[in-house]
Amino acid sequence: MNRREFLITSSAAAGLLALPRFASAAAGTIDLYSGSDANIVDLWNNIIRPAFQKAHPEVALKVTDAGDNNGLRAIADRALAALKTKTDPQADLFEQFDPRLPAGGIDAGLWVKLSAENIEGYDHINPLAFDTSYSLPYRGSQVLLAYDTTKLDPKDAPKSWDQLTAWIKAHPGQFIYNRPDKGGSGSNFVRRAIHEVNGRDPKKFKVDNFTADYGAAALMPAWKILNDLAPSLYDKGAYTSGNTQSIQLLAQGVVTMVPVWSDQVLQAISQGVLPETTGLVQLGDLALCGGFSSITVFSNGANKDAALKLAAFMLTKDMQEAIITQIGGFPAISWDHISDDLRKKYADVIPSTIPTFPSGDWEKAINDGWYRNVAPGISRT
Amino acid sequence: MSADTALAAPRRHQSIDRRSFIGLLLVALPVFLVGWLIVFPIFSAVVGTIFVRGPDGATEFSLASYRFFFSDGYSLGNLWLTLWTTAVCGILLLAIGLPIALYLRFSQGRLAAYVQALAIFPMFVPSIILAYALIRTIGPNGTIDLLLNAAGLPKLRTPYLTPWGPVIGLVWDNLPLTVLMLTAGLSSVSNSAIEAARDVGAGPLRVFVSIILPRMGNSLLVTASFAVLGIFSAFTLPYVLGPASPEMMGPFMQRTFADMNDPLNAMTQAVITFALCLVFGIFYIRSIARNREARP
């Protein structure tokens, strides 16, 4: 073996040895995964990370975009497996996840139980926001209807589901929502239809009460309503492929009304993507779903203590106000703990109730059911 | 025979052995990677969809997932749309690419250089950027609509969110490769053959049909296979520009696998997609092999 060959083989061997080191997380770096839209990932990278590292210079924070909720579920499954084999899950916390998944995770002790004892500021949290003691609400948002006030007078904006469907039918081609698996604004519009045919009672749907029979009985009537609406939608039943695309169609003046996330639409208006003449309305009989996004912390993460510090840091007044001012979200702590100026400015959008819909098996049933029963109703000429 | 040559012979033999050993070593890595990352997953996917693990943990032979795919109207609709999109795109690509390639082959000068640059340009635009650009131009109330409106013409029905949306995107996206491959194929047509044909009074059409086309068969086949393989498995453009349903196999597989958490059916869809692509893969490999044999 000559010198050159020796160098090639030895450097390749050294490279192979170094591989696992690159793959595992560096010590003192919190691994956070987000399944949210780009505006939230930007908030974490541009606002929260610098502020947190200034307050806690001893730890670093790495934010990874996991794509969507399914991306997070895969990592959670991996972490549950890692818990059983007592290895490092290479993840410390999730931005926005339902700790009831993966099934059995809570019983196995996958998530840290959060309370005033391990989270500073826990008692400031808005009582509306609490879901389970394994998730820490840190921001809220809700799906609203955004409309063009130059085409629809705010006086005539629909205030109930019946008025909304009547308006959609009276103005064919002026409404569109996105595919339910591609973004919350469309999926919560679909969920509002499901609530409508089930007595407008969000309590009927729980993450663990899905059965095939109950699912069919609860969802079939909703598919009928949505099928009935389809010919009146934009292009006789076209559906955009995401939250952003719906906003884009509204911005181009193609449609008059779309369901939107409150935080995304406020941001779009403030950035000039949507004109100042954009109106916002919420249904009064039962609001479109929304909810508080919550942080979940892995009990077996390598940097659990640092992750808990970060979770508590999110409840500080500065970060909560950043959520209002930067992304137009709702704070998770009670409005009493927000400065007076902001409280007055946002008095109109402070919600008194936010209905929610569970994920898990319901999400699968709704997504597939929608594709099979509603989407093929397209009449293509 | 002197002692010198007797000594030299085995030495030469040894060095050839060593060279061929290094050669084998060099191809070993790609062969191993192909085997590990492509051939093995294909077999494991085929086996995994035929020998299914039942709820009791026992593995049994079952074609149920294939039976489901071919009896499910929704899945068949998606497959049909994919085949339709691929066929339409393939035909459009050849119909647009061939005239451009012919022009580039037979003209010189600055204008030809501009045309070439323009034809290659889409290669440098990522498909997600292209998808959004197309929404803004050919989408509803987009640039085209505005221009038509300014000229007092009626609105056109936009292809956005219909099966024609992905077709336009995919043709634009695949055009550079098509033009490049066809131009390369045209370079095998010698100028003297064309001049000879012209000398005996052949018109442009006659030259194209009798001289150019027979020499282009191979590269047309290769171009078509490349385009088909790329389009069949396209994801971004059908996902962003296309209708919610029927959807092309790419988005359908992704949704079945990730959203429905149903690896068995996703794998079945993948095997069926792969089987269809294999047909074009075989065309490609056969034409390459024939090309090799034809060479001296």
XYZ file of C-alpha atoms in Angstrom:
677
model
C 0.000 0.000 0.000
C 1.533 3.332 -0.985
C 1.209 6.570 0.879
C -1.728 7.871 -1.186
C -3.781 4.739 -0.742
C -2.986 4.753 2.958
C -4.214 8.335 3.279
C -7.459 7.533 1.424
C -8.281 4.455 3.502
C -7.371 6.001 6.828
C -9.348 9.190 6.194
C -12.355 7.123 5.092
C -12.113 5.059 8.270
C -11.829 8.202 10.378
C -14.876 9.590 8.588
C -16.866 6.462 9.374
C -15.867 6.665 13.034
C -16.981 10.280 13.188
C -20.420 9.592 11.678
C -22.383 8.720 14.823
C -20.950 11.782 16.548
C -22.362 14.077 13.861
C -25.740 12.376 14.122
C -26.218 12.719 17.865
C -27.049 16.010 19.478
C -24.280 18.077 20.934
C -24.373 18.426 24.721
C -26.057 21.589 25.955
C -28.077 22.063 22.768
C -31.833 21.822 23.150
C -33.403 20.020 20.215
C -36.781 21.536 19.453
C -38.994 20.243 16.661
C -41.873 22.208 15.199
C -44.642 21.018 12.906
C -46.105 24.481 12.428
C -46.192 26.849 9.456
C -43.203 28.939 8.430
C -44.346 32.004 10.383
C -44.059 30.059 13.651
C -40.697 28.539 12.767
C -39.512 32.053 11.872
C -40.748 33.341 15.239
C -38.727 30.667 17.008
C -35.596 31.243 14.961
C -35.635 35.036 14.782
C -37.211 36.169 18.041
C -37.312 33.437 20.659
C -33.934 31.803 20.085
C -31.850 35.003 20.352
C -33.814 36.140 23.426
C -33.497 32.762 25.135
C -29.790 32.479 24.449
C -29.288 35.971 25.827
C -31.098 34.996 29.031
C -29.441 31.580 29.256
C -26.037 31.788 27.566
C -25.023 28.360 28.860
C -27.433 26.450 26.591
C -28.005 26.616 22.864
C -31.294 26.033 21.091
C -31.688 24.242 17.778
C -35.030 24.596 16.004
C -35.888 21.964 13.389
C -38.914 22.132 11.113
C -40.472 18.653 11.172
C -42.847 19.573 8.362
C -46.227 18.772 9.818
C -47.893 16.916 12.633
C -47.074 13.590 10.997
C -43.411 14.489 11.054
C -43.679 15.103 14.794
C -45.582 11.855 15.303
C -42.761 9.903 13.703
C -40.247 11.526 16.079
C -42.568 10.879 19.034
C -42.841 7.217 18.043
C -39.073 7.060 17.902
C -38.801 8.697 21.323
C -41.255 6.187 22.809
C -39.146 3.356 21.425
C -36.037 5.065 22.811
C -37.727 5.282 26.210
C -38.231 1.529 26.241
C -34.605 0.862 25.342
C -33.355 3.678 27.626
C -31.548 5.501 24.826
C -31.395 9.156 23.847
C -34.411 10.170 21.694
C -32.332 13.069 20.262
C -35.264 15.365 20.839
C -36.008 17.491 23.879
C -39.268 19.252 23.210
C -41.991 19.709 20.640
C -43.561 22.987 19.671
C -47.293 22.183 19.387
C -48.095 18.529 19.904
C -50.901 16.506 21.467
C -49.319 14.453 24.264
C -52.116 11.858 23.960
C -50.100 10.608 21.012
C -48.502 8.204 20.474
C -51.041 6.020 22.251
C -49.745 4.904 25.615
C -47.051 7.565 25.697
C -48.382 9.264 28.829
C -48.731 5.950 30.711
C -45.211 4.956 29.745
C -43.954 8.288 31.109
C -42.825 9.751 27.800
C -43.829 13.318 28.639
C -42.862 15.479 31.612
C -45.835 16.286 33.849
C -45.911 20.064 34.069
C -47.014 22.088 37.073
C -46.221 25.223 39.024
C -43.431 23.244 40.683
C -41.292 22.745 37.597
C -42.513 25.655 35.437
C -42.158 29.206 36.665
C -45.206 31.286 35.744
C -47.471 28.260 35.358
C -50.175 29.974 37.430
C -50.386 32.841 34.941
C -51.749 30.594 32.199
C -55.201 31.461 30.874
C -57.645 28.852 32.267
C -59.197 28.549 28.766
C -55.920 27.249 27.463
C -55.456 24.206 29.682
C -55.709 20.853 27.955
C -53.662 18.234 29.777
C -50.991 18.565 32.420
C -48.476 17.134 29.949
C -48.703 20.064 27.568
C -47.837 23.687 28.222
C -49.969 26.144 26.236
C -47.833 29.024 24.992
C -49.777 30.643 22.140
C -53.292 30.593 20.801
C -54.914 31.086 17.456
C -58.283 30.486 15.961
C -59.708 30.011 12.521
C -61.746 32.999 11.336
C -63.367 33.974 8.088
C -61.515 36.666 6.160
C -63.393 38.563 3.478
C -63.028 41.455 1.081
C -65.015 44.401 2.452
C -65.083 46.043 -0.975
C -67.260 43.179 -2.226
C -69.103 42.218 0.936
C -70.409 44.829 3.345
C -69.347 44.039 6.944
C -73.033 44.466 7.876
C -73.895 41.456 5.694
C -71.002 39.246 6.773
C -72.329 35.834 7.881
C -72.563 35.377 11.654
C -73.809 31.775 11.763
C -73.231 28.536 9.856
C -76.620 28.819 8.143
C -75.911 32.374 7.030
C -72.470 31.286 5.826
C -73.754 28.385 3.706
C -76.581 30.565 2.385
C -74.015 33.231 1.435
C -71.742 30.671 -0.275
C -74.652 29.359 -2.348
C -75.841 32.850 -3.204
C -72.353 33.824 -4.422
C -71.049 30.855 -6.419
C -67.303 30.770 -6.965
C -66.559 33.288 -4.211
C -65.506 30.891 -1.431
C -62.680 28.344 -1.192
C -61.080 26.338 1.586
C -57.962 24.227 1.550
C -57.694 20.421 1.663
C -58.197 19.354 5.268
C -54.884 17.527 5.537
C -52.923 20.498 4.168
C -53.613 23.182 6.718
C -55.702 24.049 9.699
C -57.886 26.722 8.112
C -59.547 24.290 5.709
C -59.502 21.398 8.131
C -61.248 23.448 10.809
C -63.838 24.598 8.291
C -64.505 20.892 7.623
C -64.597 20.275 11.376
C -67.108 23.081 11.808
C -69.388 21.249 9.338
C -68.931 18.085 11.414
C -69.832 20.013 14.585
C -72.867 21.433 12.814
C -74.388 18.021 12.039
C -73.582 16.714 15.519
C -75.537 19.228 17.544
C -72.719 21.835 17.685
C -71.275 19.995 20.660
C -67.473 19.822 20.546
C -67.528 17.539 23.615
C -68.834 14.652 21.494
C -65.404 14.178 19.949
C -62.549 12.905 22.066
C -59.191 11.577 21.026
C -60.067 8.070 22.257
C -63.756 7.721 21.397
C -63.335 7.027 17.704
C -64.851 3.797 16.418
C -65.585 2.966 12.797
C -69.349 2.981 13.412
C -69.401 6.200 15.404
C -67.096 7.784 12.840
C -69.372 6.838 9.941
C -72.477 8.066 11.760
C -70.870 11.357 12.789
C -69.089 12.140 9.521
C -71.439 11.016 6.752
C -73.952 13.867 7.226
C -71.075 16.362 7.191
C -69.822 14.974 3.863
C -73.352 15.547 2.531
C -73.291 19.210 3.574
C -69.839 19.762 2.073
C -70.774 17.949 -1.141
C -73.815 20.143 -1.362
C -71.570 23.228 -1.041
C -68.977 22.022 -3.565
C -70.659 23.310 -6.769
C -70.857 26.801 -5.209
C -67.151 26.929 -4.339
C -64.457 28.491 -6.490
C -64.201 26.676 -9.855
C -67.173 24.451 -8.943
C -65.347 22.638 -6.179
C -61.609 23.316 -6.255
C -59.612 23.188 -3.038
C -56.311 24.945 -2.440
C -53.315 22.991 -1.213
C -52.658 25.018 1.941
C -53.406 27.948 4.246
C -51.127 30.258 2.278
C -52.674 29.461 -1.094
C -56.137 30.373 0.249
C -54.843 33.728 1.467
C -53.202 34.211 -1.924
C -56.489 33.715 -3.766
C -58.164 36.215 -1.451
C -55.289 38.669 -2.010
C -55.619 38.343 -5.800
C -59.310 39.175 -5.539
C -60.281 35.811 -6.992
C -62.588 34.883 -4.134
C -64.415 37.039 -1.604
C -64.137 34.894 1.503
C -61.824 32.186 2.865
C -61.288 30.557 6.264
C -57.928 31.680 7.719
C -55.821 31.292 10.842
C -56.157 34.429 12.971
C -52.402 34.816 13.375
C -51.616 34.274 9.690
C -54.255 36.718 8.508
C -53.228 39.458 10.941
C -49.642 39.030 9.827
C -50.685 39.067 6.154
C -52.596 42.322 6.693
C -49.719 43.941 8.583
C -47.235 42.934 5.865
C -49.476 44.220 3.103
C -50.096 40.800 1.550
C -53.771 41.403 2.204
C -55.175 44.920 1.829
C -56.394 47.009 4.760
C -59.915 46.447 3.461
C -59.844 42.821 4.612
C -62.640 42.079 7.075
C -62.583 39.369 9.725
C -65.605 37.627 11.179
C -66.200 34.697 13.501
C -69.348 32.578 13.542
C -71.479 33.374 16.591
C -73.414 30.105 16.982
C -70.231 28.052 17.343
C -66.823 29.420 16.503
C -64.581 27.678 13.986
C -62.091 25.493 15.809
C -58.785 26.739 16.940
C -56.860 26.277 20.048
C -53.791 26.862 22.038
C -50.552 25.439 20.798
C -48.641 23.743 23.526
C -45.111 22.685 24.195
C -44.506 19.092 25.231
C -41.270 18.070 26.926
C -39.740 14.598 26.640
C -38.969 13.006 29.998
C -36.097 11.053 28.453
C -34.514 13.915 26.526
C -30.837 14.515 27.177
C -31.426 18.192 27.997
C -34.671 17.894 29.953
C -33.813 20.580 32.522
C -32.774 23.083 29.889
C -35.936 22.264 27.943
C -38.052 23.020 31.018
C -36.237 26.353 31.355
C -37.130 27.137 27.759
C -40.765 26.169 28.370
C -40.937 28.500 31.367
C -39.180 31.219 29.350
C -42.056 31.108 26.853
C -44.486 32.182 29.589
C -42.550 35.360 30.386
C -44.269 38.631 29.586
C -41.732 39.527 26.876
C -42.236 36.333 24.916
C -46.017 36.386 25.291
C -46.113 39.968 24.017
C -43.853 38.952 21.135
C -46.465 36.368 20.178
C -49.090 39.109 19.980
C -46.974 41.701 18.218
C -44.901 39.459 15.942
C -47.401 36.861 14.737
C -50.763 38.231 15.816
C -51.396 35.207 18.026
C -53.198 35.072 21.374
C -51.105 34.938 24.524
C -51.388 31.770 26.579
C -51.133 33.649 29.879
C -54.146 35.626 31.074
C -54.505 39.075 29.554
C -54.065 40.572 33.072
C -50.381 39.786 32.759
C -50.046 41.606 29.429
C -49.233 45.298 29.324
C -52.211 47.690 29.218
C -51.462 49.149 25.773
C -51.559 45.773 24.106
C -54.613 44.679 26.036
C -56.534 47.732 24.853
C -55.353 47.409 21.298
C -56.442 43.791 20.981
C -59.628 44.021 23.056
C -61.716 42.920 20.054
C -59.987 39.637 19.399
C -59.652 38.431 23.010
C -61.613 35.172 22.797
C -63.997 34.004 25.484
C -64.077 30.450 24.158
C -62.206 28.420 21.561
C -63.723 25.085 20.491
C -61.231 22.365 19.649
C -61.270 19.063 17.823
C -59.165 16.050 18.801
C -56.573 14.580 16.457
C -55.550 10.925 16.473
C -57.868 8.504 14.679
C -60.422 11.245 14.039
C -57.904 13.131 11.941
C -57.249 10.112 9.729
C -60.962 9.364 9.347
C -61.735 12.980 8.460
C -58.894 13.379 5.986
C -59.491 10.143 4.110
C -63.258 10.489 4.297
C -63.054 13.977 2.857
C -60.838 12.901 -0.059
C -63.076 9.952 -0.885
C -66.480 11.540 -0.347
C -66.163 15.254 -0.949
C -63.235 15.895 -3.301
C -64.317 13.538 -6.139
C -67.581 15.481 -6.395
C -65.716 17.860 -8.717
C -67.477 18.423 -11.999
C -64.771 19.017 -14.556
C -65.920 20.224 -17.911
C 14.488 -16.041 -25.091
C 16.606 -14.011 -22.765
C 16.253 -14.007 -19.036
C 15.008 -10.404 -19.114
C 11.809 -11.060 -21.061
C 11.060 -14.159 -19.026
C 11.131 -12.005 -15.920
C 9.131 -9.154 -17.432
C 6.140 -11.280 -18.473
C 4.851 -12.199 -15.013
C 5.404 -8.622 -13.816
C 3.167 -7.234 -16.525
C 0.544 -9.802 -15.715
C 0.604 -8.788 -12.090
C 0.099 -5.098 -12.845
C -2.937 -5.835 -15.037
C -4.396 -7.912 -12.216
C -3.873 -5.058 -9.804
C -5.449 -2.547 -12.156
C -8.502 -4.662 -12.731
C -8.758 -5.194 -8.999
C -8.824 -1.435 -8.410
C -11.356 -1.130 -11.220
C -13.594 -3.691 -9.575
C -13.161 -1.913 -6.269
C -14.221 1.372 -7.884
C -17.448 -0.084 -9.284
C -18.082 -2.096 -6.117
C -19.304 0.927 -4.178
C -21.958 2.054 -6.685
C -23.045 -1.549 -7.260
C -23.307 -2.068 -3.524
C -25.258 1.200 -3.107
C -27.646 0.291 -5.929
C -28.156 -3.123 -4.382
C -28.627 -1.795 -0.889
C -30.671 1.345 -1.559
C -32.651 0.350 -4.655
C -32.735 -3.369 -5.433
C -33.188 -4.560 -1.863
C -36.018 -2.075 -1.045
C -37.815 -3.074 -4.247
C -37.723 -6.752 -3.322
C -38.617 -6.033 0.259
C -41.568 -3.876 -0.904
C -42.821 -6.581 -3.253
C -42.403 -9.269 -0.598
C -43.885 -7.016 2.081
C -47.059 -6.438 0.092
C -47.542 -10.116 -0.794
C -46.596 -11.750 2.491
C -48.573 -9.744 4.978
C -48.171 -9.918 8.714
C -51.570 -10.657 10.210
C -52.918 -9.315 13.509
C -51.741 -12.485 15.273
C -48.190 -11.854 14.114
C -48.094 -14.741 11.632
C -47.028 -13.952 8.067
C -49.323 -15.182 5.385
C -49.608 -14.922 1.606
C -52.238 -12.374 0.600
C -52.942 -10.261 -2.446
C -55.641 -8.312 -0.614
C -53.900 -4.919 -0.902
C -53.552 -5.350 -4.689
C -57.136 -6.519 -4.939
C -58.143 -3.427 -2.968
C -56.131 -1.099 -5.216
C -57.568 -2.511 -8.430
C -61.155 -2.610 -7.139
C -61.040 0.837 -5.463
C -62.392 3.447 -7.850
C -60.548 6.238 -6.048
C -57.122 4.557 -6.360
C -57.769 3.652 -10.004
C -58.830 7.232 -10.684
C -55.494 8.435 -9.296
C -53.559 5.902 -11.383
C -55.515 6.880 -14.476
C -54.824 10.580 -13.917
C -51.106 9.820 -13.494
C -51.026 7.866 -16.762
C -52.978 10.606 -18.527
C -50.680 13.370 -17.214
C -47.580 11.377 -18.168
C -48.836 10.670 -21.690
C -49.953 14.247 -22.335
C -46.703 15.677 -20.935
C -44.598 13.205 -22.937
C -46.335 14.096 -26.197
C -46.193 17.846 -25.505
C -42.508 17.657 -24.544
C -41.573 15.951 -27.806
C -43.827 18.248 -29.820
C -42.260 21.374 -28.298
C -38.726 20.069 -27.782
C -38.131 18.637 -31.252
C -38.655 21.897 -33.227
C -36.438 23.775 -30.760
C -33.756 21.087 -31.016
C -33.944 21.108 -34.826
C -33.620 24.874 -34.856
C -30.636 24.778 -32.508
C -28.963 22.059 -34.575
C -29.241 23.839 -37.907
C -28.798 27.485 -37.078
C -25.887 29.496 -35.831
C -25.478 32.994 -34.588
C -26.567 35.123 -31.717
C -30.295 34.409 -31.944
C -29.723 30.645 -31.689
C -27.603 31.216 -28.578
C -30.409 33.225 -26.998
C -32.954 30.541 -27.855
C -30.691 27.911 -26.326
C -30.207 29.931 -23.149
C -33.948 30.442 -22.909
C -34.658 26.749 -23.436
C -32.178 25.717 -20.752
C -33.287 28.375 -18.270
C -36.089 26.373 -16.555
C -33.458 23.894 -15.386
C -32.252 26.475 -12.891
C -35.674 27.229 -11.413
C -36.657 24.969 -8.491
C -40.092 23.451 -9.019
C -41.605 24.949 -5.862
C -40.644 28.459 -7.039
C -42.001 27.596 -10.471
C -45.297 26.425 -8.937
C -45.844 29.754 -7.184
C -44.722 31.713 -10.234
C -47.265 29.839 -12.344
C -50.036 30.592 -9.843
C -49.229 34.279 -10.212
C -49.049 34.222 -14.015
C -51.549 31.665 -15.318
C -53.571 31.488 -12.091
C -56.868 33.280 -11.543
C -56.507 37.075 -11.865
C -52.860 36.456 -12.769
C -50.710 38.246 -15.307
C -52.291 36.511 -18.311
C -55.775 37.402 -17.093
C -54.708 41.020 -16.570
C -53.222 41.258 -20.060
C -56.322 39.729 -21.638
C -58.464 42.090 -19.640
C -56.381 45.104 -20.698
C -56.826 44.089 -24.336
C -60.579 43.857 -23.831
C -60.650 40.084 -24.269
C -62.765 37.730 -22.152
C -61.279 35.857 -19.165
C -59.801 32.431 -19.788
C -60.630 29.534 -17.499
C -57.426 29.134 -15.510
C -55.714 25.703 -15.423
C -54.782 26.233 -11.750
C -56.259 23.450 -9.575
C -57.276 21.416 -12.631
C -55.324 18.489 -14.162
C -53.870 20.915 -16.760
C -52.066 22.902 -14.047
C -49.477 20.199 -13.345
C -49.213 19.453 -17.086
C -48.092 23.017 -17.829
C -45.690 23.004 -14.881
C -44.193 19.617 -15.715
C -43.702 20.452 -19.402
C -41.918 23.673 -18.477
C -39.821 21.892 -15.863
C -38.775 18.992 -18.144
C -38.233 21.005 -21.319
C -34.502 21.783 -20.814
C -33.534 18.134 -20.424
C -35.652 17.159 -23.432
C -34.090 19.844 -25.624
C -30.570 18.968 -24.472
C -31.033 15.257 -25.131
C -32.676 15.792 -28.514
C -29.941 18.241 -29.554
C -27.352 15.667 -28.546
C -29.219 13.055 -30.569
C -29.375 15.383 -33.587
C -25.626 15.828 -33.557
C -25.356 12.254 -34.863
C -27.011 13.434 -38.092
C -24.136 14.501 -40.301
C -24.307 17.682 -42.364
C -23.076 15.833 -45.449
C -26.010 13.408 -45.392
C -28.422 16.340 -45.351
C -26.534 18.213 -48.049
C -26.507 15.099 -50.211
C -30.261 14.763 -49.823
C -30.759 18.448 -50.651
C -28.593 18.042 -53.733
C -30.964 15.436 -55.123
C -33.846 17.838 -54.545
C -35.320 16.784 -51.200
C -37.444 19.436 -49.458
C -37.196 20.204 -45.731
C -40.006 17.765 -44.857
C -38.434 15.007 -46.950
C -35.058 15.601 -45.256
C -36.715 15.430 -41.848
C -38.691 12.235 -42.542
C -36.097 10.289 -44.528
C -32.758 11.485 -43.160
C -33.183 12.931 -39.679
C -35.980 10.860 -38.149
C -34.456 7.397 -38.831
C -31.256 8.502 -37.107
C -33.158 9.971 -34.172
C -35.151 6.873 -33.129
C -32.842 5.984 -30.315
C -32.558 9.418 -28.789
C -36.327 9.953 -29.077
C -36.835 6.768 -27.092
C -34.276 7.762 -24.475
C -35.766 11.247 -24.171
C -39.278 9.860 -23.821
C -38.183 7.353 -21.155
C -36.443 10.054 -19.152
C -39.434 12.374 -19.332
C -41.897 9.613 -18.454
C -39.857 8.386 -15.482
C -39.568 11.906 -14.109
C -43.187 12.878 -14.643
C -44.718 9.650 -13.369
C -43.265 10.191 -9.926
C -43.592 13.991 -9.835
C -44.651 15.406 -6.501
C -44.350 19.162 -5.982
C -46.084 20.457 -9.093
C -49.101 18.102 -8.983
C -49.392 18.802 -5.274
C -49.386 22.592 -5.494
C -50.969 23.178 -8.908
C -53.230 20.166 -9.300
C -56.749 19.319 -8.154
C -57.496 17.779 -4.759
C -58.907 14.713 -6.443
C -58.040 12.705 -8.428
C -54.430 13.227 -7.398
C -51.266 11.930 -9.014
C -49.516 8.872 -7.563
C -46.752 10.930 -5.894
C -49.007 12.969 -3.582
C -51.338 9.966 -3.189
C -48.540 7.711 -1.948
C -47.222 10.376 0.401
C -50.694 10.951 1.842
C -51.412 7.243 2.259
C -48.097 6.687 3.976
C -47.894 9.728 6.243
C -51.451 10.958 6.786
C -53.233 7.630 6.772
C -50.355 5.881 8.511
C -50.973 2.973 6.157
C -47.596 1.671 4.926
C -49.064 -1.478 3.362
C -51.295 0.351 0.895
C -48.647 3.022 0.267
C -46.174 0.254 -0.557
C -48.698 -1.423 -2.861
C -49.130 1.876 -4.703
C -45.360 2.201 -4.906
C -44.952 -1.314 -6.325
C -47.614 -0.637 -8.975
C -45.982 2.698 -9.846
C -42.616 1.024 -10.029
C -43.921 -1.771 -12.261
C -45.225 0.798 -14.751
C -41.982 2.791 -14.652
C -40.020 -0.431 -15.135
C -41.494 -0.796 -18.622
C -39.933 2.521 -19.630
C -36.752 1.704 -17.776
C -36.428 -1.452 -19.865
C -36.958 0.547 -23.079
C -34.158 2.870 -22.006
C -31.725 0.146 -21.045
C -32.431 -1.840 -24.219
C -31.793 1.163 -26.409
C -28.563 1.937 -24.549
C -27.443 -1.655 -24.924
C -28.306 -1.671 -28.621
C -26.302 1.524 -29.016
C -23.283 -0.109 -27.408
C -23.513 -3.142 -29.686
C -23.781 -0.961 -32.760
C -20.515 0.771 -31.877
C -17.370 -0.741 -33.344
